Short mmCIF file of C-alpha atoms in Angstrom, two decimals:
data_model
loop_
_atom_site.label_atom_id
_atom_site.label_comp_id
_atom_site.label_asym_id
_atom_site.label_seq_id
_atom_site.Cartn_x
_atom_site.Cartn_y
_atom_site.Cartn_z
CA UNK A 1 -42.71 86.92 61.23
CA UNK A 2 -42.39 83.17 62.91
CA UNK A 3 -44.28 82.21 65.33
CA UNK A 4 -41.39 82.66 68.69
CA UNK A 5 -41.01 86.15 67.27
CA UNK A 6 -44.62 86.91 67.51
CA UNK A 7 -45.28 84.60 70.84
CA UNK A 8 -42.50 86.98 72.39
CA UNK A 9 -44.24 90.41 71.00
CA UNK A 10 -47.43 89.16 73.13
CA UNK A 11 -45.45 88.79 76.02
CA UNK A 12 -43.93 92.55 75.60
CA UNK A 13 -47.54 94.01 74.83
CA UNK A 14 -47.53 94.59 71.51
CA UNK A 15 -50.30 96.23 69.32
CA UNK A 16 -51.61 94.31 67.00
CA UNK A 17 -53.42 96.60 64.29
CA UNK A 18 -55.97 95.00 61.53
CA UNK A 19 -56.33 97.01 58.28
CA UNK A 20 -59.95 96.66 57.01
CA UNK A 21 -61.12 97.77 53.43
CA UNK A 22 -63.07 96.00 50.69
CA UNK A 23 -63.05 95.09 46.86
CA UNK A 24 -65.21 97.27 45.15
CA UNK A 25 -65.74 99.17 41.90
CA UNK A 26 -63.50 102.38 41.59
CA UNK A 27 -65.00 104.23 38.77
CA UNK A 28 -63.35 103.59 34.69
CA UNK A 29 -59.70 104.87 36.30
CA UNK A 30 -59.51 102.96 39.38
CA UNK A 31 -58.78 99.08 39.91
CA UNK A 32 -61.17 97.24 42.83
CA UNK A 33 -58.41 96.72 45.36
CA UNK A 34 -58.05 100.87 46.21
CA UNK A 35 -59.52 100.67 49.40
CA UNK A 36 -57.24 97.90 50.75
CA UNK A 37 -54.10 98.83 48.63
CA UNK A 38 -54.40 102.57 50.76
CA UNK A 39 -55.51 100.67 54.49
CA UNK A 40 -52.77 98.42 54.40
CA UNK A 41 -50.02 101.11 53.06
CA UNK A 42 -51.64 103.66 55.93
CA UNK A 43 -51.89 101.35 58.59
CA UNK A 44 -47.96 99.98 58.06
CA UNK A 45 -46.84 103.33 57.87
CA UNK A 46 -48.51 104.77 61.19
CA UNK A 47 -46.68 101.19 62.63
CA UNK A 48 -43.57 102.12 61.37
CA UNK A 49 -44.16 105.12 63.42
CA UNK A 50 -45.46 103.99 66.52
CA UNK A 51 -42.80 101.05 66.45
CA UNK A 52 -39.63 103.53 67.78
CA UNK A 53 -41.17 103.81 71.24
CA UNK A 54 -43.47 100.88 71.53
CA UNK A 55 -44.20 96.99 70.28
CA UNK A 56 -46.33 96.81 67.31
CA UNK A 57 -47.85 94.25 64.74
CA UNK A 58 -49.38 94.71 61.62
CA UNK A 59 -52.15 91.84 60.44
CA UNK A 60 -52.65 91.29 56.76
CA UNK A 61 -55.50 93.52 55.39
CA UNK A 62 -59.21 92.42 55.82
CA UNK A 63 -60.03 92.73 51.84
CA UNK A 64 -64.02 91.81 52.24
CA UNK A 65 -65.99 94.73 53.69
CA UNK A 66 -69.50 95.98 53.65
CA UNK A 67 -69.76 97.17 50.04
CA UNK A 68 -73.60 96.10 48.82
CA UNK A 69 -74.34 99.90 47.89
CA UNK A 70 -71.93 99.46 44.77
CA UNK A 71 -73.63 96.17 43.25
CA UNK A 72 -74.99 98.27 40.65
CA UNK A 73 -71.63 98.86 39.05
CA UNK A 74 -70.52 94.93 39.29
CA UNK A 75 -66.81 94.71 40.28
CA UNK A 76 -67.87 94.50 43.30
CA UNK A 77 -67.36 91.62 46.98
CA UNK A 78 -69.01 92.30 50.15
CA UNK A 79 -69.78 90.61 53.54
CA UNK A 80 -73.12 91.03 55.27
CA UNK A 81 -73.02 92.96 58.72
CA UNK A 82 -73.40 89.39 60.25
CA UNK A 83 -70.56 87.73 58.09
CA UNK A 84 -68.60 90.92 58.86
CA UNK A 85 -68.97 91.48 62.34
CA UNK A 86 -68.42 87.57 62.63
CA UNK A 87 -64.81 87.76 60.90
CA UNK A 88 -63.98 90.33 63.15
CA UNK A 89 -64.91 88.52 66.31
CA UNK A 90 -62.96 85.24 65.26
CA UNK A 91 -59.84 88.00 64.61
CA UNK A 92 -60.25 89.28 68.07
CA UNK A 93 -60.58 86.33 69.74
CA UNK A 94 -57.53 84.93 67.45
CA UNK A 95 -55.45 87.61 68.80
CA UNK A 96 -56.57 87.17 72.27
CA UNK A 97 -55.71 83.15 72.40
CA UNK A 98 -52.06 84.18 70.67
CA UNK A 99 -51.59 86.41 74.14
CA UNK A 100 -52.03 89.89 72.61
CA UNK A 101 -54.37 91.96 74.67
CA UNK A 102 -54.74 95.33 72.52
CA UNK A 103 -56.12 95.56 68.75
CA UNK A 104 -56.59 98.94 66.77
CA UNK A 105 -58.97 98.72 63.65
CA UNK A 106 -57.69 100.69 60.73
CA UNK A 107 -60.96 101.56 58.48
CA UNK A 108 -60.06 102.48 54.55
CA UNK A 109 -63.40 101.86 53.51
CA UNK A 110 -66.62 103.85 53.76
CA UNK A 111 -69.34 101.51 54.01
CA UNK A 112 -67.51 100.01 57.05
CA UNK A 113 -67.69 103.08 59.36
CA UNK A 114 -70.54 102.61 60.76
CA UNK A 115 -70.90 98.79 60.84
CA UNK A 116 -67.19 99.17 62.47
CA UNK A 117 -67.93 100.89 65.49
CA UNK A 118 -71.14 98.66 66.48
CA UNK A 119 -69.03 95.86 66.13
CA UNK A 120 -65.72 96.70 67.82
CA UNK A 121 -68.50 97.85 70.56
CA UNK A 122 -69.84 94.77 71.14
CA UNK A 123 -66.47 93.09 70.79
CA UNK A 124 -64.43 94.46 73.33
CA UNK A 125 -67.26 93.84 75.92
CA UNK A 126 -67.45 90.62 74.25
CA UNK A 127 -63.87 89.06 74.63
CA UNK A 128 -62.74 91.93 77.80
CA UNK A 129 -60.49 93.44 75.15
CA UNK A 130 -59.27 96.65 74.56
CA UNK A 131 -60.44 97.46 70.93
CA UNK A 132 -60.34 100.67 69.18
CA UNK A 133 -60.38 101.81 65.74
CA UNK A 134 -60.14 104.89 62.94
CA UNK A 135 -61.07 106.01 59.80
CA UNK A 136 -58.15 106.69 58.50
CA UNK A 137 -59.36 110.19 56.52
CA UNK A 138 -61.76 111.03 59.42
CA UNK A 139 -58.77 111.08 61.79
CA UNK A 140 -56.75 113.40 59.26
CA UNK A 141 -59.39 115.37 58.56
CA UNK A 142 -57.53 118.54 58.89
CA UNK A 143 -54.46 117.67 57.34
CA UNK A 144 -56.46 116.06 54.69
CA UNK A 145 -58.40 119.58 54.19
CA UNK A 146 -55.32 121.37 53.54
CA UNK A 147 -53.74 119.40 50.89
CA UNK A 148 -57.21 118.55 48.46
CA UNK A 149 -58.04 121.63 46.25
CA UNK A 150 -61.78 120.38 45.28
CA UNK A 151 -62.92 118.59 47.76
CA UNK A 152 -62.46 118.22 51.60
CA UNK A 153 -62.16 114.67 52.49
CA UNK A 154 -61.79 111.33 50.84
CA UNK A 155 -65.01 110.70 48.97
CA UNK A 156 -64.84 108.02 46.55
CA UNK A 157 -62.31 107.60 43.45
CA UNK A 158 -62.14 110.50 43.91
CA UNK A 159 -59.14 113.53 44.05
CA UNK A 160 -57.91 112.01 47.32
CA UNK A 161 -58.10 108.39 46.02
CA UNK A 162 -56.75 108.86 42.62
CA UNK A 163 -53.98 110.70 44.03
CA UNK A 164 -52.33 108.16 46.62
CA UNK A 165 -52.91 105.63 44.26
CA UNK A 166 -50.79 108.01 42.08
CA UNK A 167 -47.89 107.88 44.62
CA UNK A 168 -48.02 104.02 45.13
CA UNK A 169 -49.40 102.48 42.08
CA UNK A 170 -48.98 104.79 39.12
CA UNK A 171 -49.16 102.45 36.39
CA UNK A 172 -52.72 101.52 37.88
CA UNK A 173 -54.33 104.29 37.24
CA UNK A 174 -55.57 104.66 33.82
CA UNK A 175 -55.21 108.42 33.23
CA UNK A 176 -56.53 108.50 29.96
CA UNK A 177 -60.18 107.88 31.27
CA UNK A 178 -59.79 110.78 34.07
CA UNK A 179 -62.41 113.12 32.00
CA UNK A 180 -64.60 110.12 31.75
CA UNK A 181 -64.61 109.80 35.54
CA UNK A 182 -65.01 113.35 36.23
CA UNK A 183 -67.78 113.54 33.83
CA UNK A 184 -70.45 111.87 35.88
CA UNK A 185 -73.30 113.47 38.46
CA UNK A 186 -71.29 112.42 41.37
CA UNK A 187 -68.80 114.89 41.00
CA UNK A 188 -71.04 117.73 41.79
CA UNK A 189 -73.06 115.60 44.67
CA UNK A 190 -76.15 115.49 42.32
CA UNK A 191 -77.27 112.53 43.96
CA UNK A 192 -77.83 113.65 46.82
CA UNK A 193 -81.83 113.85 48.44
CA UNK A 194 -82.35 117.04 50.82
CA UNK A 195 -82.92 115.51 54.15
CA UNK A 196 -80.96 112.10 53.65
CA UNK A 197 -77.45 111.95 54.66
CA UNK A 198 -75.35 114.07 52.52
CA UNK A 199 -71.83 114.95 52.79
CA UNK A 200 -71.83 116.73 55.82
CA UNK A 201 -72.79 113.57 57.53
CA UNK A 202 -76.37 114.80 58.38
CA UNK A 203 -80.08 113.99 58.34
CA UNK A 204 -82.05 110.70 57.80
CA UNK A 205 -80.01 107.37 57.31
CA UNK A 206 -81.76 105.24 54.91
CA UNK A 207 -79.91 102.81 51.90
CA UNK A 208 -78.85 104.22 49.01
CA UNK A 209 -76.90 102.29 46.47
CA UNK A 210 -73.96 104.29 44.66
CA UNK A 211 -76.08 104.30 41.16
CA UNK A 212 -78.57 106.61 43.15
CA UNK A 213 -75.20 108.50 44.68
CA UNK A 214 -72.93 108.96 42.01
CA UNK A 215 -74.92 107.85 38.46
CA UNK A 216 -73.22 106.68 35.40
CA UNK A 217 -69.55 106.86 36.26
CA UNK A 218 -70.00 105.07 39.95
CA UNK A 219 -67.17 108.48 41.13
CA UNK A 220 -67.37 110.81 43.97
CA UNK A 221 -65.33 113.97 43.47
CA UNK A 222 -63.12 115.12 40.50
CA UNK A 223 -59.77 112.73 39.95
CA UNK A 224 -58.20 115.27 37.64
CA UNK A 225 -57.08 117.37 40.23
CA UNK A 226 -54.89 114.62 41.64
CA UNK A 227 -51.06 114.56 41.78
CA UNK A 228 -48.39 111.88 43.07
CA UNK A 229 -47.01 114.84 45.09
CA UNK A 230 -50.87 115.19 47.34
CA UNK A 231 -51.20 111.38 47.26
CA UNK A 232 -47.67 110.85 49.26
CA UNK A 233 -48.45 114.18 51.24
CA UNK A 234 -52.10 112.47 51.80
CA UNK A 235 -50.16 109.13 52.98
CA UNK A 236 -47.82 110.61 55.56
CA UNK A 237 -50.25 113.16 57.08
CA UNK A 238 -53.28 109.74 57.59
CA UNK A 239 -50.25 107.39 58.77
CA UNK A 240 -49.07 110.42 61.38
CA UNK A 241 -52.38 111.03 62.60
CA UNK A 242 -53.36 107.32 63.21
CA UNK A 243 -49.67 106.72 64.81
CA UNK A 244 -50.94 109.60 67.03
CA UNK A 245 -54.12 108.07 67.85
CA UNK A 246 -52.65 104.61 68.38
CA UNK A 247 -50.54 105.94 71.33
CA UNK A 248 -53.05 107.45 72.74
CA UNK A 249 -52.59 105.50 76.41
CA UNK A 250 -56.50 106.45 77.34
CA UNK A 251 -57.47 103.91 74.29
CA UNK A 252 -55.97 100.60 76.55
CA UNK A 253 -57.86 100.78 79.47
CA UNK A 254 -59.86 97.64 79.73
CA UNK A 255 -63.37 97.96 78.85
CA UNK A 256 -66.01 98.23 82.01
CA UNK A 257 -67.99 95.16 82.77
CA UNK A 258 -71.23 96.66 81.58
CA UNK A 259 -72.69 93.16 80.25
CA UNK A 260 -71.10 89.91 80.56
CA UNK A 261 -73.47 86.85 79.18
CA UNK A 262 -73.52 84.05 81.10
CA UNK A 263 -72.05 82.54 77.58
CA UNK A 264 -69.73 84.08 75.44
CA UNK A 265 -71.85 85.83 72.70
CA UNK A 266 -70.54 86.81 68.94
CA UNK A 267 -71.97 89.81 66.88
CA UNK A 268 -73.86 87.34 65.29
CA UNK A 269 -76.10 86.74 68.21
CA UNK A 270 -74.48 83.15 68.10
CA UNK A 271 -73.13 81.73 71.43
CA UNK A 272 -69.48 81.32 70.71
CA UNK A 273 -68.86 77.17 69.98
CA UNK A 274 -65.09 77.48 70.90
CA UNK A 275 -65.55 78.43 74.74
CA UNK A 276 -68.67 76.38 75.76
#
């Protein structure tokens, strides 16, 4: 879009949504760029959605996210929480200056959940934003439930994962190395430790890279099981549920005044140079 076409979105109220993924290793079947190929088709869909009854604006994909835990495999880019949180702040505050006044975070990656809410926390206090965000499979959860056979949510090149990229990128996925990627502890959560956050999302958060996790193959879940026909059923039921949750009017209050520096602070802990 030019630039009068997006000045005069700001002045409607548009949403402005940010996909944010990562480059990572995705097992022997998988290329690196999953994670952002399935954010950015997810989040443009769910726009496409939301668009017949209100403004919206879809940012290129954030491709760097918070993916240390797969060094062990190479393939592999990440940010530091600093580095990331900082990126996001300079989008916010981006947005902001261009006149938009609402931003929605679209998640595709799972090392960003966490780091993701702290941040978008701190940064709608931050720049008196409205800020929200989703995981995209954590806000399908149910839909997402119905259509996997052996496993219930998106874990990592996994049944879910191989699947969409089925549907959107078929001649990506090297099918011929499917057994090797099922073949691997992962598959049967072998990695996990009894009292350390498991799949259920309980007990003690400590780091754990993904050779501890998923050892050998560097894949969570069995990608054999996957079809084109569950990865376009998986797209449509994540891009309906985060249309749903993006016009959710209770999301675009403005956030209270609990802390305002008496200068503008980023993530970082850094005073913010631009508004001194």
């Amino acid at each position: 879009m030019t630039a009068p076409e997006l000045r005069a979105l700001a002045a409607r109220d548009a949403l402005v949504v940010l996909p944010v993924a990562s480059l990572e290793q995705h097992g022997p079947h998988l290329p690196t760029m999953v994670d952002t190929r399935l954010a950015t088709e997810v989040t443009v869909r769910a726009a496409r959605l939301l668009a017949v009854r209100e403004p919206v604006v879809v940012l290129p994909c954030q491709w760097m996210g918070m993916s240390e835990h797969h060094f062990p495999f190479g393939a592999t880019i990440s940010l530091d929480y600093a580095t990331f949180a900082a990126v996001l702040g300079c989008v916010a505050r981006s947005v902001k200056a261009c006149g938009f006044r609402r931003l929605f975070v679209v998640n595709g990656h799972g090392g960003n959940t966490e780091p993701l809410a702290v941040a978008m926390r701190e940064l709608a206090v931050a720049h008196d934003m409205a800020i929200a965000g989703a995981t995209y499979w954590i806000t399908a959860a149910e839909a997402f439930a119905a259509i996997l056979e052996r496993q219930r949510n998106i874990q990592h090149a996994c049944e879910g994962e191989t699947a969409m990229m089925m549907a959107l990128e078929p001649d990506l996925v090297r099918r011929e190395r499917l057994e090797e990627a099922a073949s691997g502890p992962g598959s049967a959560h072998s990695g996990e430790v009894a009292g350390v956050t498991s799949p259920d999302g309980v007990g003690i958060q400590r780091f754990r890279s993904f050779a501890e996790r998923a050892p050998g193959t560097g894949v969570r879940g069995d990608p054999r099981a996957a079809t084109p026909a569950k990865g376009e059923a998986l797209l449509q039921a994540a891009a309906a549920n985060l249309a749903a949750a993006m016009a959710n009017a209770a999301l675009w209050s403005a956030p209270d005044a609990v802390w305002r520096p008496s200068r503008p602070f980023a993530p970082t802990g850094l005073p913010d140079e631009s508004r001194r």
